[in-house]
Coordinates of C-alpha atoms in Angstrom, one line a residue:
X1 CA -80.7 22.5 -64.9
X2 CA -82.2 26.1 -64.6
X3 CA -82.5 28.5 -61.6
X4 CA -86.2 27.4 -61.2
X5 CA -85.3 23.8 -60.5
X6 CA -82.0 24.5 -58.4
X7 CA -84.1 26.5 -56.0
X8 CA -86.7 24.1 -55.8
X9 CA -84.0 21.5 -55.0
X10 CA -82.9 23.4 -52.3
X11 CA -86.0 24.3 -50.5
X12 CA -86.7 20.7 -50.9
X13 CA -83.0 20.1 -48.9
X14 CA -83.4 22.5 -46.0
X15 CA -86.8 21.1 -45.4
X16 CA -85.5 17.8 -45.1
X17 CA -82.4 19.5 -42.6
X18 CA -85.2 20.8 -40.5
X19 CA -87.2 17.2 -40.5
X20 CA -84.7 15.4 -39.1
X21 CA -83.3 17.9 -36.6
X22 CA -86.8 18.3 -35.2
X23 CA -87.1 14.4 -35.0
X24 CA -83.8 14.2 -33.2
X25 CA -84.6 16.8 -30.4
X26 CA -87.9 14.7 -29.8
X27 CA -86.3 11.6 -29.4
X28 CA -84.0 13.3 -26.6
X29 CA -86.4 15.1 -25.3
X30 CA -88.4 11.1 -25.1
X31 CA -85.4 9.4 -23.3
X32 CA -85.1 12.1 -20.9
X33 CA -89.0 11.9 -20.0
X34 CA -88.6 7.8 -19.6
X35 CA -85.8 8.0 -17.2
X36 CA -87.7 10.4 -15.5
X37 CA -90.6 8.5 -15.1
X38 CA -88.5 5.5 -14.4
X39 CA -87.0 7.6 -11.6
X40 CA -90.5 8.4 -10.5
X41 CA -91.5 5.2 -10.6
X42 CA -88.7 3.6 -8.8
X43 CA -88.9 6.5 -6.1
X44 CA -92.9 5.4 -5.4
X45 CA -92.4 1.8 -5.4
X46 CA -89.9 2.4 -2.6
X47 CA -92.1 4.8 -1.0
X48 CA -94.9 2.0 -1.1
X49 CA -92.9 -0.4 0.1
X50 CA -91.8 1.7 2.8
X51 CA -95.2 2.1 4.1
X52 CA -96.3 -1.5 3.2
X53 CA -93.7 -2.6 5.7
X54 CA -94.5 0.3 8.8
X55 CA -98.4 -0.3 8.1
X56 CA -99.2 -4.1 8.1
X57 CA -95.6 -6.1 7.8
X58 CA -95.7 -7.6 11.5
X59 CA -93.3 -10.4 10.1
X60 CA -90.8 -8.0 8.9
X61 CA -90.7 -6.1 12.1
X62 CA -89.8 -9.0 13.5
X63 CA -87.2 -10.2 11.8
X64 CA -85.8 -6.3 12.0
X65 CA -85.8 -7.0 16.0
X66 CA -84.1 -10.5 15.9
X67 CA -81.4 -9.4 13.5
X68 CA -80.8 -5.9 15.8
X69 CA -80.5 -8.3 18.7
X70 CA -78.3 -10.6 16.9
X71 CA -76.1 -7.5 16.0
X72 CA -76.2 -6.4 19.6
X73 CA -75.1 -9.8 20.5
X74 CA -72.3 -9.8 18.2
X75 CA -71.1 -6.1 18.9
X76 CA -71.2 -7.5 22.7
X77 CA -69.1 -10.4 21.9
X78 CA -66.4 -8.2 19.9
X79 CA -66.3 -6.1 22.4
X80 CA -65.6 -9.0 25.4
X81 CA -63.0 -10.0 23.3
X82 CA -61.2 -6.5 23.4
X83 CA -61.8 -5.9 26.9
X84 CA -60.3 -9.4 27.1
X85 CA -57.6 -8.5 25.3
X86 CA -57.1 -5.0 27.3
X87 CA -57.1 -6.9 30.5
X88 CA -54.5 -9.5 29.2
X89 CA -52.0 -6.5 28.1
X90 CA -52.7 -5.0 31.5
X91 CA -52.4 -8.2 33.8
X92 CA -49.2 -9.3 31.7
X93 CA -48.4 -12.3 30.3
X94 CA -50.4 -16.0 31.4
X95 CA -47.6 -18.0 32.3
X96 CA -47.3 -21.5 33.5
X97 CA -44.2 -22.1 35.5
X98 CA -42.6 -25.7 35.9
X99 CA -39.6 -26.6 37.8
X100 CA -37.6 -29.5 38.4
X101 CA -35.1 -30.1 41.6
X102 CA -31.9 -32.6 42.7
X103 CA -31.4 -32.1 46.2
X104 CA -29.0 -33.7 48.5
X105 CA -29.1 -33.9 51.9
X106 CA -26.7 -35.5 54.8
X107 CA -29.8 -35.5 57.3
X108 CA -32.7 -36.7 55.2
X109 CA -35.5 -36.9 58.2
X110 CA -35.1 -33.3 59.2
X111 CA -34.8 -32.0 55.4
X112 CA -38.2 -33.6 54.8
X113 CA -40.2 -31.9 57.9
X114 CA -38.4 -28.6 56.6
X115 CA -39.7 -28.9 53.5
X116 CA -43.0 -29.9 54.5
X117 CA -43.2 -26.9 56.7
X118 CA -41.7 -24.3 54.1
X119 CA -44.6 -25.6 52.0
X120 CA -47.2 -24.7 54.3
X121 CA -45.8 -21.2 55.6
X122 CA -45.1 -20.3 52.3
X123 CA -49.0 -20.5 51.7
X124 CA -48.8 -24.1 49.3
X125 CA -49.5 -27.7 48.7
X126 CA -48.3 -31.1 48.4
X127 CA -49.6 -32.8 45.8
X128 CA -47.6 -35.8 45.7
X129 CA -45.1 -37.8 47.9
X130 CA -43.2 -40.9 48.3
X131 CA -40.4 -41.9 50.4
X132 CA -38.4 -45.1 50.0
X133 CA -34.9 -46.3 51.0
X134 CA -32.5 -48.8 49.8
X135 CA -31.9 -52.5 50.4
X136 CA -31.0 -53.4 54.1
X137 CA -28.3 -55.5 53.3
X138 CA -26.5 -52.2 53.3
X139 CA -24.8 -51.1 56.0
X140 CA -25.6 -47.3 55.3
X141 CA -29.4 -47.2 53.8
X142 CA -29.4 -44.5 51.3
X143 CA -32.8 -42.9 50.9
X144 CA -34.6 -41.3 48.6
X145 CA -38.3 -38.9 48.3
X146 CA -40.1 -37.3 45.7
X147 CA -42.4 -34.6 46.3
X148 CA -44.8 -32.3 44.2
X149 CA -45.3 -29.7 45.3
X150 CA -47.5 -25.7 44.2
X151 CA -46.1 -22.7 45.6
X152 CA -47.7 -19.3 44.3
X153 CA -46.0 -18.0 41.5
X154 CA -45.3 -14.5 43.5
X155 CA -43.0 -16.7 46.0
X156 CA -41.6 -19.7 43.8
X157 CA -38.1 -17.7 43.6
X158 CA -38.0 -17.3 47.6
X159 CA -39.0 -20.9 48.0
X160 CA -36.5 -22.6 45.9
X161 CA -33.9 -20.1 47.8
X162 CA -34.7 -21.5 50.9
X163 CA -34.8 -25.2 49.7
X164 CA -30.9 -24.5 48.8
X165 CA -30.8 -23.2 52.3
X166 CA -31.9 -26.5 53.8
X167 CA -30.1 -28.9 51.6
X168 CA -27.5 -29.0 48.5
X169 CA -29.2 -28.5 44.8
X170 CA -27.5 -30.1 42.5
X171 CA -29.6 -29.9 39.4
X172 CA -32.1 -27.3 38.3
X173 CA -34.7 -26.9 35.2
X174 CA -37.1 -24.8 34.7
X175 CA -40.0 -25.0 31.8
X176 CA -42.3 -21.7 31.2
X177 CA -44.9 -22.1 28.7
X178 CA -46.9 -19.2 27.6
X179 CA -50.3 -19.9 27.5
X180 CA -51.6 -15.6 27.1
X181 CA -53.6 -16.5 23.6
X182 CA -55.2 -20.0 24.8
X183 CA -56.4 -17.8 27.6
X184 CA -58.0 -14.6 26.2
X185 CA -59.4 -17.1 23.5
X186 CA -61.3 -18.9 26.2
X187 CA -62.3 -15.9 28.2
X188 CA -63.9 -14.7 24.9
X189 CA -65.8 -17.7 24.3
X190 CA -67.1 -18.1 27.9
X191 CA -68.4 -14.4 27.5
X192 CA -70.1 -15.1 24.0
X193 CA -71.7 -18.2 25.5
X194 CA -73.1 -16.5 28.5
X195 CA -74.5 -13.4 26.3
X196 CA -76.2 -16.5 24.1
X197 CA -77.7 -18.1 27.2
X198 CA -78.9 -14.9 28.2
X199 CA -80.5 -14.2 24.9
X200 CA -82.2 -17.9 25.4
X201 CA -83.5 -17.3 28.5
X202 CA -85.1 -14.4 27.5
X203 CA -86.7 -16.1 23.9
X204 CA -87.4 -18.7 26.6
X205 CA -89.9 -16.7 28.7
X206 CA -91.7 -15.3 25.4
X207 CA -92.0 -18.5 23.7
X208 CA -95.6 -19.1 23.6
X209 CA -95.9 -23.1 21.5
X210 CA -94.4 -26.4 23.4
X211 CA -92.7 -26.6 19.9
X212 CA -90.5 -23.7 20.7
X213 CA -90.0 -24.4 24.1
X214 CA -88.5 -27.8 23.6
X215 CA -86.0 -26.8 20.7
X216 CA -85.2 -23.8 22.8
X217 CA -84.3 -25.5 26.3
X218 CA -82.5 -28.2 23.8
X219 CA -80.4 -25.3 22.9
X220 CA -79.8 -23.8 26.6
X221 CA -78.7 -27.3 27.6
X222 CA -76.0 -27.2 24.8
X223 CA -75.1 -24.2 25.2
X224 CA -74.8 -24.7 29.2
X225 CA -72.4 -27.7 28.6
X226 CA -70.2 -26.0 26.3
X227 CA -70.2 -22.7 28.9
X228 CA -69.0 -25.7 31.6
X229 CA -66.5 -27.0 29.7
X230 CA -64.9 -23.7 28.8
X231 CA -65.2 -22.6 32.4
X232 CA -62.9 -25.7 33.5
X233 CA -60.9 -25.0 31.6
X234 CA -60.4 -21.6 32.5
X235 CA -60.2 -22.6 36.3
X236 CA -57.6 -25.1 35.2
X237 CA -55.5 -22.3 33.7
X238 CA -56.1 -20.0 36.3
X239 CA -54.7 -22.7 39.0
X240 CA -51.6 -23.2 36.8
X241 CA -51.1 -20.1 36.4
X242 CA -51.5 -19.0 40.2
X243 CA -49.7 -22.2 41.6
X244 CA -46.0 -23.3 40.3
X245 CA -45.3 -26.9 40.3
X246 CA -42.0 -27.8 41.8
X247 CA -40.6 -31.4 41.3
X248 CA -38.2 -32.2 44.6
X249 CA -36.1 -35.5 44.4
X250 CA -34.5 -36.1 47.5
X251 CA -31.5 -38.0 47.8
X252 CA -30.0 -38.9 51.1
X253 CA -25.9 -38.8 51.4
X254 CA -23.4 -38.4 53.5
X255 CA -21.0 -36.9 51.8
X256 CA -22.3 -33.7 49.9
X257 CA -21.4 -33.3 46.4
X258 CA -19.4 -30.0 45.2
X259 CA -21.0 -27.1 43.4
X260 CA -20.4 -24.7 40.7
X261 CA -19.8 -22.0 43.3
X262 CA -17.1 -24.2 45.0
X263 CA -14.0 -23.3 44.3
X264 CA -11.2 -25.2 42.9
X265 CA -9.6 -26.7 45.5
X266 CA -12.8 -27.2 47.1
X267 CA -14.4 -29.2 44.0
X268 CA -11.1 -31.6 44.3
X269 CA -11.6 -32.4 47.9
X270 CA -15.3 -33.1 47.6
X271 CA -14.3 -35.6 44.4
X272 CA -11.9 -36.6 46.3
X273 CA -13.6 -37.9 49.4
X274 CA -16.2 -39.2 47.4
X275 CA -14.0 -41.0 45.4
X276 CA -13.1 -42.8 49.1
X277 CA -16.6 -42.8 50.0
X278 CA -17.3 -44.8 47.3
X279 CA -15.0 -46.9 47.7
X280 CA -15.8 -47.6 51.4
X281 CA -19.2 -48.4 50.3
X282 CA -17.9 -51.1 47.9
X283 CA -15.6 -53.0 49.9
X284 CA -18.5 -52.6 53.0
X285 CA -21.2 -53.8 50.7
X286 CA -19.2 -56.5 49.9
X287 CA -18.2 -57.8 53.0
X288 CA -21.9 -57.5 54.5
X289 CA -23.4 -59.7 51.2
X290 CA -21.1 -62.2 51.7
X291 CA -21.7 -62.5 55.6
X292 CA -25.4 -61.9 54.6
X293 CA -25.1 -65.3 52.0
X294 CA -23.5 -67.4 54.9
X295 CA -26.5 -69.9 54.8
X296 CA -26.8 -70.3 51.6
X297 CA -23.0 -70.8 51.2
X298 CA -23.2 -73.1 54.0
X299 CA -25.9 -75.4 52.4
X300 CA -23.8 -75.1 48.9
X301 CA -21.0 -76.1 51.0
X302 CA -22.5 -79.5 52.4
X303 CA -23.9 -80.1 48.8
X304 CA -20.1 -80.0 47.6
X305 CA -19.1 -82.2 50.2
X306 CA -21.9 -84.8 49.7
X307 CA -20.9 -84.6 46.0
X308 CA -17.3 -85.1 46.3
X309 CA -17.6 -88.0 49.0
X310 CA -19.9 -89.7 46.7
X311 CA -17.3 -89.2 43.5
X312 CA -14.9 -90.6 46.0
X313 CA -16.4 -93.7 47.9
X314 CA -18.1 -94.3 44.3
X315 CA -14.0 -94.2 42.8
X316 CA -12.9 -96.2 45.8
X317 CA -15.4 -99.3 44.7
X318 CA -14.2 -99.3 41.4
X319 CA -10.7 -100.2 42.0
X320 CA -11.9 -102.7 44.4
X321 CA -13.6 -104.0 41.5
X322 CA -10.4 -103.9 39.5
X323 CA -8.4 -105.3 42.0
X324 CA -10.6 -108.8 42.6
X325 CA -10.8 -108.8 38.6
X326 CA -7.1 -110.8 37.8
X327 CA -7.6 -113.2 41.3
X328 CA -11.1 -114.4 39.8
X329 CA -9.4 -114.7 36.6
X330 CA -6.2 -116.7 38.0
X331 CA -8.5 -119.1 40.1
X332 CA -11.0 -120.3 36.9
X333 CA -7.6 -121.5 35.0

């Protein structure tokens, strides 16, 4: 090949070096000018939208209102629930006290209008009674109460001191149950329900079909029996809470049973007459049933007799019978 041909080759190459870069940079500088017009575009759709919705979109306005009042709703709701929450760390615990009592007491008539009174001064209530005794047939009548009774929480230590003070305890239970999450939980739901039924009332009064006013009072009367329900049972709570139950069962006695704080010699004494106590009782009840079952031993007694006199006059006849049986016999040969 000569130098002619050669230099043609290469002007022929560089031109073709200089083609293609030139293409490449156009194609560059081509994507770079359809993003930006993508960009644009994008950017003056939203604008349009934007106006679209502040000029003519009365629906979506709307709907912008209801969902901020929905949010303001909800952000009122969350924020019952932490106020809740405060005021249950701040109050302390809920707690529902329940205690249990054996008492016994030598003079049973004047241990009951105690208690009743001790009740009443200490600002409570009965809720229950009953009083019964034993069998008369006994010659000392043994009886027994039971009582319910709610004392305020603040006092149920004081009031169970001075039940000790007016007769012997012998037994003693206590149940606390804490009930702290059942009641914030409840609190927070009565608080979301009345923000709802506010929130109805007020869609109420700008309801402007029968349509909407049906399905909307349909919805206040739900939402007022579920704000009821919630509400007794926060009362219910809040009357456990305030008022300790106290079980009393009363047991009449005349000889007192020892306690823990008894000393030794003390504890044998007290087993000790009631040991003989007991056993008085026995022999007494006895001898009182079977005085008591004199008639009916009487009319067993006469039905024994009748018996045996029969057995005997019937016994009587038949050796009779046996004697006249060999002179009959004798006289026929």
């Amino acid at each position: 090949m000569d130098k002619n041909s050669r230099g043609k080759y290469f002007i022929l190459a560089v031109c073709m070096i200089l083609t293609l870069l030139l293409t490449a940079c156009g194609s560059t500088s081509g994507k770079e000018g359809m993003t930006e017009q993508s960009s644009a575009s994008a950017k003056i759709n939203n604008y349009a939208a934007a106006d679209y919705a502040y000029d003519g979109g009365s629906d979506i306005s709307i709907d912008a209102s209801e969902l901020e009042a929905a949010g303001t709703t909800e952000e009122a709701g969350n924020s019952t629930l932490l106020s809740e929450d405060t005021a249950a760390a701040e109050s302390g615990r809920k707690l529902i006290k329940n205690v249990s009592l054996d008492v016994e007491t030598k003079d049973f008539d004047t241990f009951i209008s105690n208690l009743e009174k001790e009740v009443e001064s200490f600002e409570g209530y009965i809720e229950y009674s009953s009083v019964g005794g034993s069998s008369y047939l006994f010659e000392s009548s043994q009886r027994t109460a039971w009582y319910t009774v709610r004392i305020p929480e603040a006092k149920l230590e004081t009031f169970i001191s001075k039940v000790g003070d007016n007769g012997n305890i012998t037994n003693i239970s206590q149940n606390i149950r804490d009930i702290t999450l059942e009641y914030v939980d409840v609190a927070g739901r009565i608080s979301t329900l009345e923000s709802e039924l506010e929130r109805l009332n007020e869609l109420l009064s700008e309801a402007s079909s029968i349509e909407d006013v049906l399905a909307i009072e349909s919805k206040i009367s739900d939402v007022r029996y579920e704000l009821e329900s919630y509400q007794s049972q926060m009362n219910s709570y809040d009357n456990q809470i305030d008022y300790s139950t106290v079980n009393i069962n009363i047991l009449e006695v005349d000889v007192v049973s020892a306690s823990q704080s008894d000393s030794a010699w003390e504890q044998i004494q007290s087993g000790f007459m009631s040991s003989l106590y007991g056993l008085g009782q026995g022999l007494s009840s006895l001898v009182i049933g079977l005085l008591s079952a004199i008639p009916y031993l009487a009319v067993i007694a006469a039905v024994i007799v009748i018996i045996v006199k029969a057995a005997h006059r019937r016994g009587r006849k038949k050796k009779e019978r046996q004697a006249e049986q060999p002179k009959t016999d004798e006289t026929e040969q």
